[in-house]
Coordinates of C-alpha atoms in Angstrom, one line a residue:
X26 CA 76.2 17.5 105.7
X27 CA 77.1 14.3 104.4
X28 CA 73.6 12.9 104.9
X29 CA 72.5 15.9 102.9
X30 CA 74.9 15.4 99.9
X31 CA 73.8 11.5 100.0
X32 CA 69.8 12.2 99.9
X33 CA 70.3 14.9 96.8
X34 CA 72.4 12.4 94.3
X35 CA 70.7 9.6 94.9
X36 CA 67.6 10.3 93.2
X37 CA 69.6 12.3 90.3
X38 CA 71.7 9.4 89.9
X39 CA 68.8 7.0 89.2
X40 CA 67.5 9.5 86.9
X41 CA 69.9 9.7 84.8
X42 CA 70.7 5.9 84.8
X43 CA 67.1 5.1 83.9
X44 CA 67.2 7.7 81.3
X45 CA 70.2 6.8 79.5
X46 CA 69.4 2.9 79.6
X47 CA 66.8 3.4 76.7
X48 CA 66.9 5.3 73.7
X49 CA 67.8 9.1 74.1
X50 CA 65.1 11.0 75.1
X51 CA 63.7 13.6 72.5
X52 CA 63.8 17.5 74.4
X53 CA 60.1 17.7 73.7
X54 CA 59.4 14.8 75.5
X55 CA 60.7 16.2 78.9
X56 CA 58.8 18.4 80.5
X57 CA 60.9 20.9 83.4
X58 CA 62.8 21.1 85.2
X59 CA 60.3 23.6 87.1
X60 CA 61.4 25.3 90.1
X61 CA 58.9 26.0 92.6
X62 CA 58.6 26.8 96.9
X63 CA 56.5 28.2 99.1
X64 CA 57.5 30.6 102.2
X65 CA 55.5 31.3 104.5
X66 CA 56.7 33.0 107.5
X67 CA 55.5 36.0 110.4
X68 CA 55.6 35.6 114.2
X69 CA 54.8 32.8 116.6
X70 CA 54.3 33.0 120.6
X71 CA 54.2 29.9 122.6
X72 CA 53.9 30.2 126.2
X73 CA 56.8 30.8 128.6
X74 CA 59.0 31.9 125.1
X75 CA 59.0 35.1 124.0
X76 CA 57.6 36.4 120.3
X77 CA 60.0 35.1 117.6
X78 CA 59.8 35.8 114.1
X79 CA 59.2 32.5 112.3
X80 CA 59.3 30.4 108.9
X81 CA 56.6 27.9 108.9
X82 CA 57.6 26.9 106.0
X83 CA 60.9 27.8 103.4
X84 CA 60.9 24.8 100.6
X85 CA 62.5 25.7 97.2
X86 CA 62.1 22.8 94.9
X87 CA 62.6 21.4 91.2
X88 CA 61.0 18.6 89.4
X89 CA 60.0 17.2 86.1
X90 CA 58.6 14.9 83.9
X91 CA 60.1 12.7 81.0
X92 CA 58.0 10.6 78.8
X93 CA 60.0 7.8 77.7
X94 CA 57.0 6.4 75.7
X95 CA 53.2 5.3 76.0
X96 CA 53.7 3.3 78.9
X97 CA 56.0 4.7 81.0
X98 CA 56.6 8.1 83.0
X99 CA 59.6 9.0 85.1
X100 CA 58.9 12.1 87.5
X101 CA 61.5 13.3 89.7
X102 CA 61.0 15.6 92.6
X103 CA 64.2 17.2 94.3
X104 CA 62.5 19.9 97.7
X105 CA 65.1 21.5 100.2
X106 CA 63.7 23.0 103.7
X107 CA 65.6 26.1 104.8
X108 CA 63.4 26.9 108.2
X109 CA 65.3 24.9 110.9
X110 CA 68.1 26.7 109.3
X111 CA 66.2 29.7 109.7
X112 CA 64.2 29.2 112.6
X113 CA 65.7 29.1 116.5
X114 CA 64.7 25.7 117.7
X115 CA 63.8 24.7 120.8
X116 CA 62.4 21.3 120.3
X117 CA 59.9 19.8 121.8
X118 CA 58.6 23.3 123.2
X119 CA 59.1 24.4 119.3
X120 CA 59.3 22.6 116.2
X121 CA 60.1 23.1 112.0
X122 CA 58.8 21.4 109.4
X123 CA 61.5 19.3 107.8
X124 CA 63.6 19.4 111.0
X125 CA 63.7 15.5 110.2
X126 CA 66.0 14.8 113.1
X127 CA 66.0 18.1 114.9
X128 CA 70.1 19.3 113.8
X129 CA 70.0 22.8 114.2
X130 CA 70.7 25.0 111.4
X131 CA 71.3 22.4 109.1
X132 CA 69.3 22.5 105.5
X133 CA 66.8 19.7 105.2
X134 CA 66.1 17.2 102.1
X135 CA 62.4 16.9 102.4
X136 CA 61.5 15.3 98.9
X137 CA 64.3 13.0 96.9
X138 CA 62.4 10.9 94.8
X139 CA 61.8 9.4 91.6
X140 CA 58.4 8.2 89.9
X141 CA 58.2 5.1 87.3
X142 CA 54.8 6.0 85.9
X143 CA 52.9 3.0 84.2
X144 CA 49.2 1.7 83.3
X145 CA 50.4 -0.8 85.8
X146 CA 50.7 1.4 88.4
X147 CA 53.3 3.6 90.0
X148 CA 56.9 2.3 91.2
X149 CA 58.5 4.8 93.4
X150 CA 62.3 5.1 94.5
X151 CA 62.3 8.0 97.2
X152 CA 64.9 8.0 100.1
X153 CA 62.8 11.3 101.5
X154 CA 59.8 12.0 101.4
X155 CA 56.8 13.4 103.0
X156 CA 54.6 11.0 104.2
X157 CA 51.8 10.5 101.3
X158 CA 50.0 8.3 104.4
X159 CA 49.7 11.0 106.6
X160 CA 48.7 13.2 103.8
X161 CA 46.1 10.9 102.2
X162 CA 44.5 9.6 105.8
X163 CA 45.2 13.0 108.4
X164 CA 44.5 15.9 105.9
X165 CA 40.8 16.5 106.7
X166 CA 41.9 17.6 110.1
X167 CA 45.3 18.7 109.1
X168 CA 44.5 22.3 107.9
X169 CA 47.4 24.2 110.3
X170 CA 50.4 26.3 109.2
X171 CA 52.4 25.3 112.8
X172 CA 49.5 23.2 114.8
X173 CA 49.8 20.3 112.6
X174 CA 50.0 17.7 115.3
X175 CA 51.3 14.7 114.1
X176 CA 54.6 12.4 115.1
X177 CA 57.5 14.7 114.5
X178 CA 56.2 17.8 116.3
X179 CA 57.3 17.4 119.7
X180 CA 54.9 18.4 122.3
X181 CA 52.3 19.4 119.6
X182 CA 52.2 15.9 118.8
X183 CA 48.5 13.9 118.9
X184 CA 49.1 11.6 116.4
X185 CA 51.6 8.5 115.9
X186 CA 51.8 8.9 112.5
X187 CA 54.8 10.8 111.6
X188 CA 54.4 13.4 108.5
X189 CA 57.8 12.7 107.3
X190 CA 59.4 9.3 105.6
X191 CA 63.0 8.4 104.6
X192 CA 63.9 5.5 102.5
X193 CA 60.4 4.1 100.8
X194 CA 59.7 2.0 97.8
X195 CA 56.3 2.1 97.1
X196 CA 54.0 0.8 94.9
X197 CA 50.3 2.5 94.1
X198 CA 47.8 0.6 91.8
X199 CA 45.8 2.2 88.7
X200 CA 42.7 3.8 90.1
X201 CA 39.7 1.4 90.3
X202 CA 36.6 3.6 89.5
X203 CA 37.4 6.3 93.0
X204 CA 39.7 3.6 94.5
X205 CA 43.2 2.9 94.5
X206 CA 45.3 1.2 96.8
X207 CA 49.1 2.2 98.1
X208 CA 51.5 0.1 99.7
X209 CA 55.4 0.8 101.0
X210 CA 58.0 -0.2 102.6
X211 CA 60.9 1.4 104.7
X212 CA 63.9 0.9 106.1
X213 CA 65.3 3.5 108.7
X214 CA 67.4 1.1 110.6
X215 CA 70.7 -0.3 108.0
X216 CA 71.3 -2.7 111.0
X217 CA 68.5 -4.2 112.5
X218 CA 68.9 -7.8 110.5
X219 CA 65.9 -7.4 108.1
X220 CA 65.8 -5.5 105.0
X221 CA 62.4 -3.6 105.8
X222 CA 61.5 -2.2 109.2
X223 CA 58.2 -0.3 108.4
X224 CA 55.2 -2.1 106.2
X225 CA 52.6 0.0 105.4
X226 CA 49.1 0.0 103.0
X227 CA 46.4 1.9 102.3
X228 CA 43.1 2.3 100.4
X229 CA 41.8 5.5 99.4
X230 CA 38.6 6.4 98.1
X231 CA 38.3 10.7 96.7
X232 CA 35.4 11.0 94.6
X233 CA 33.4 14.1 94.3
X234 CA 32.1 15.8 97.7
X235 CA 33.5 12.4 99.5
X236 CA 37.2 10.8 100.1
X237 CA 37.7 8.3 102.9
X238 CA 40.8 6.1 103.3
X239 CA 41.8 3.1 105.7
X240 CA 45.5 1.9 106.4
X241 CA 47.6 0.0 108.5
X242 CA 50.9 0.0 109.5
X243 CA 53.5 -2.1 111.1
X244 CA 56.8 -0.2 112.7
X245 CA 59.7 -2.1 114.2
X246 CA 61.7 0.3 115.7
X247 CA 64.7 0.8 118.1
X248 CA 63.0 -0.5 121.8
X249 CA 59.8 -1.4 120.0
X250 CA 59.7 -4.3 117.6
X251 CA 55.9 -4.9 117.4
X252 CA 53.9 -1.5 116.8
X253 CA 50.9 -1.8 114.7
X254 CA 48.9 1.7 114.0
X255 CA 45.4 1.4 111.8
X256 CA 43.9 4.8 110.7
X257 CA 40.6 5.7 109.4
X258 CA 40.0 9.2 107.9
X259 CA 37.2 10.9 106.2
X260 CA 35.9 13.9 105.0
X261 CA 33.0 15.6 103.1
X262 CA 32.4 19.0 101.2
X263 CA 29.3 20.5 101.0
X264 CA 30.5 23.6 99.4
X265 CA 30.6 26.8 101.9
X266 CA 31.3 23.5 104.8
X267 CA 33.5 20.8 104.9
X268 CA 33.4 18.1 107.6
X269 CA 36.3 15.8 108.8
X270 CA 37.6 13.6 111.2
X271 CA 40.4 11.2 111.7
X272 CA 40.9 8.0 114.6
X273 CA 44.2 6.1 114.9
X274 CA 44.6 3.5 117.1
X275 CA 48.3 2.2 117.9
X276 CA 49.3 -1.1 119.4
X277 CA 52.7 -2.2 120.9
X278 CA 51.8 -5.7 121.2
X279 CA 54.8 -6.1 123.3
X280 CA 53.9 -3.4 126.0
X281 CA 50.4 -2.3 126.5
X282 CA 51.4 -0.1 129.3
X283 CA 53.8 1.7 126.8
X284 CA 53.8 5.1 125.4
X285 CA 53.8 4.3 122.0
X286 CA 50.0 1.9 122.9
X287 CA 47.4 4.5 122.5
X288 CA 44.4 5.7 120.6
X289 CA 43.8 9.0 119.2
X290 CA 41.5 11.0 116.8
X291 CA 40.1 15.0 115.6
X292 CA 37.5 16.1 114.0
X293 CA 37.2 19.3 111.9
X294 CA 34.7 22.1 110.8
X295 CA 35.8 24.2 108.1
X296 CA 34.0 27.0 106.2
X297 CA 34.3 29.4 102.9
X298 CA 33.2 32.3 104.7
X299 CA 33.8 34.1 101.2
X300 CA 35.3 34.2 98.2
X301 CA 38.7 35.9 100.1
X302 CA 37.9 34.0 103.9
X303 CA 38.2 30.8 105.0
X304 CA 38.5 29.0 108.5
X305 CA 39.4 25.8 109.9
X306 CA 38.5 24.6 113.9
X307 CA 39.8 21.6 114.9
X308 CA 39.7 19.5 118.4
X309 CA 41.6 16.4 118.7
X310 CA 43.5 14.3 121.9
X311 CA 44.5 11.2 122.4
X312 CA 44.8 8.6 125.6
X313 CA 48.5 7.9 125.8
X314 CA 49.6 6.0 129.0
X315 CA 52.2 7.7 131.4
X316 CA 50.3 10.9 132.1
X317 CA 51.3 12.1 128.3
X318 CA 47.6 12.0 127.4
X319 CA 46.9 15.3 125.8
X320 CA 44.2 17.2 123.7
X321 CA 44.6 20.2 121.8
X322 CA 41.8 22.8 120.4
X323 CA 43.0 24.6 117.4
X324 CA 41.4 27.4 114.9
X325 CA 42.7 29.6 111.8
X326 CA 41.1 32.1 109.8
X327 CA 42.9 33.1 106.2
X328 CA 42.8 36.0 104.3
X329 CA 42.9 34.9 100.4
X330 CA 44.3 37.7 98.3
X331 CA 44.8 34.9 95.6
X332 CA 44.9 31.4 94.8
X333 CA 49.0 32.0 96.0
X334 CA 49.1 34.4 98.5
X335 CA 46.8 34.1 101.8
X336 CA 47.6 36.2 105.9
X337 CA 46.4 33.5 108.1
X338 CA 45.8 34.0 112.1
X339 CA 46.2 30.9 114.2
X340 CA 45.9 29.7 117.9
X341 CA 45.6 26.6 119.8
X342 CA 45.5 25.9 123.1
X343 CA 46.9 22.7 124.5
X344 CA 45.3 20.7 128.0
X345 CA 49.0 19.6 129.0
X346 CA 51.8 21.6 126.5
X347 CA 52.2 24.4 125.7
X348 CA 49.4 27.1 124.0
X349 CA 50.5 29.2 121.2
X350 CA 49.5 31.8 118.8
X351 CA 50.9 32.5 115.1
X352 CA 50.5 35.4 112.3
X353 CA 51.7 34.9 108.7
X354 CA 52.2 35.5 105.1
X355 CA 52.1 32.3 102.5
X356 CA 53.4 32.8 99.2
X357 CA 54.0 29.7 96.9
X358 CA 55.4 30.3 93.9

């Protein structure tokens, strides 16, 4: 738990120093803590393991906002996981969200971060957070409460891109008209002999029925030193339909024969069937060398009771892993 305890005082800690470097802080000029989470949990079947009751998701939060004066904003965001805790793991045929290295039962940090907010730009301090690349560049075709395909979810996943991040400083620019460009950079190796293993930008563009985005990335990691991974994502609403797609391509430029060298992309269709129902149908796959070349055709349908509370059906079926079916409740709160 020591990793836990590390990840939750870090952020506090920097907080309060930042905080108590200027002058003290009127109460009206903080705004929180608030305490929000979602849960959303029912059953999930995968093949060859029988029906389990499940939490897709189990994130209790608390965050804020203090106003130190006209130019500058400090927002802090402090999100625990509870489902790998919850959930009986059985990675890669299963998988949790926030089960950032897969330790069973063990509560997860997902979010530990702190915001300097400027008309300069933002200046972020975060040692865990969830990928705001994968968010920004994957979400028109990321519309699944367990089918979410990206890096961290075992067999399920597609994509490179992982939709978790730990250690990040990160810098995003004032918007420019619809644009605005983000950049990062992580370390998640303390011994590797450079400061920074993982650089990482992005350009975003999210203006009325249109957003598209563009970023690159460049990963050393352990047994690959030279990964680079360009994305391109897109999306447009035309009210009762939205359209989306997403392409990475990834490039060990050490080993082209690799499993990490590979290209992959999705596409989406999804529809307001009315003011309570709403689906999603995605198909994605990718090329990956060493016969782990999958593709995967995924659908949900949602039942709205509010702008809170949603049932959602889901299935996907898998050409090489495993096919699997899900029911659930979502509450946020």
């Amino acid at each position: 738990m020591k990793k836990i305890t590390r990840l939750t005082f870090a952020p506090l800690a920097l907080s309060l120093t930042v905080a108590a470097s200027g002058q003290a802080l009127a109460e009206d000029h903080h705004a929180g803590p608030t305490i929000y989470g979602n849960l959303t949990a029912g059953a999930l079947n995968v093949s060859d393991r029988d029906l389990d009751a499940w939490a897709f998701k189990a994130q209790l939060g608390l965050g804020g906002l203090y106003t130190v004066n006209d130019g500058l904003r400090i927002r802090y965001d402090l999100v625990a996981d509870f489902a790998n805790a919850i959930n009986s793991v059985d990675f890669p045929k299963t998988w949790t969200r926030g089960s950032h290295r897969q330790d069973d039962e063990e509560i997860h940090v997902t979010t530990a971060r702190v915001l300097l907010l400027t008309d300069y730009g933002s200046l972020g301090f975060q040692p865990r957070v969830p990928s705001a690349f994968w968010a920004q560049l994957y979400h028109n075709v990321n519309k699944f409460e367990y089918n979410q395909m990206h890096g961290q979810t075992g067999q399920n996943a597609i994509f490179g891109q992982n939709e978790l991040a730990s250690d990040v400083i990160s810098y995003g620019t004032p918007k420019f008209g619809s644009f605005q460009f983000i950049g990062a950079v992580m370390t998640t190796n303390e011994y590797s002999n450079q400061d920074f293993d993982i650089y990482t930008g992005r350009l975003i563009y999210d203006q009325g029925p249109l957003n598209f985005g563009v970023g690159h990335t460049q990963v050393r990691r352990p047994g690959i030193n030279n990964l680079h991974r360009t994305t391109f994502g897109i999306g447009y609403d035309f009210g009762l339909v939205q359209l989306g797609g997403v392409y990475e391509h990834n490039d060990d430029r050490e080993n082209s024969s690799s499993a990490a060298n590979f290209d992959a992309w999705g596409v989406n269709v999804s529809a307001n069937l009315t003011d309570n129902w709403s689906a999603s149908l995605t198909y994605a796959e990718n090329d990956k060398n060493l016969n782990l070349d999958n593709d995967v055709v995924a659908g949900i349908v949602r039942y709205h009771f509010n702008e809170d509370v949603y049932a959602f059906v889901e299935a996907a079926t898998y050409d090489k892993t495993d096919d699997n079916w899900a029911v659930g409740i979502s509450v946020n709160f």
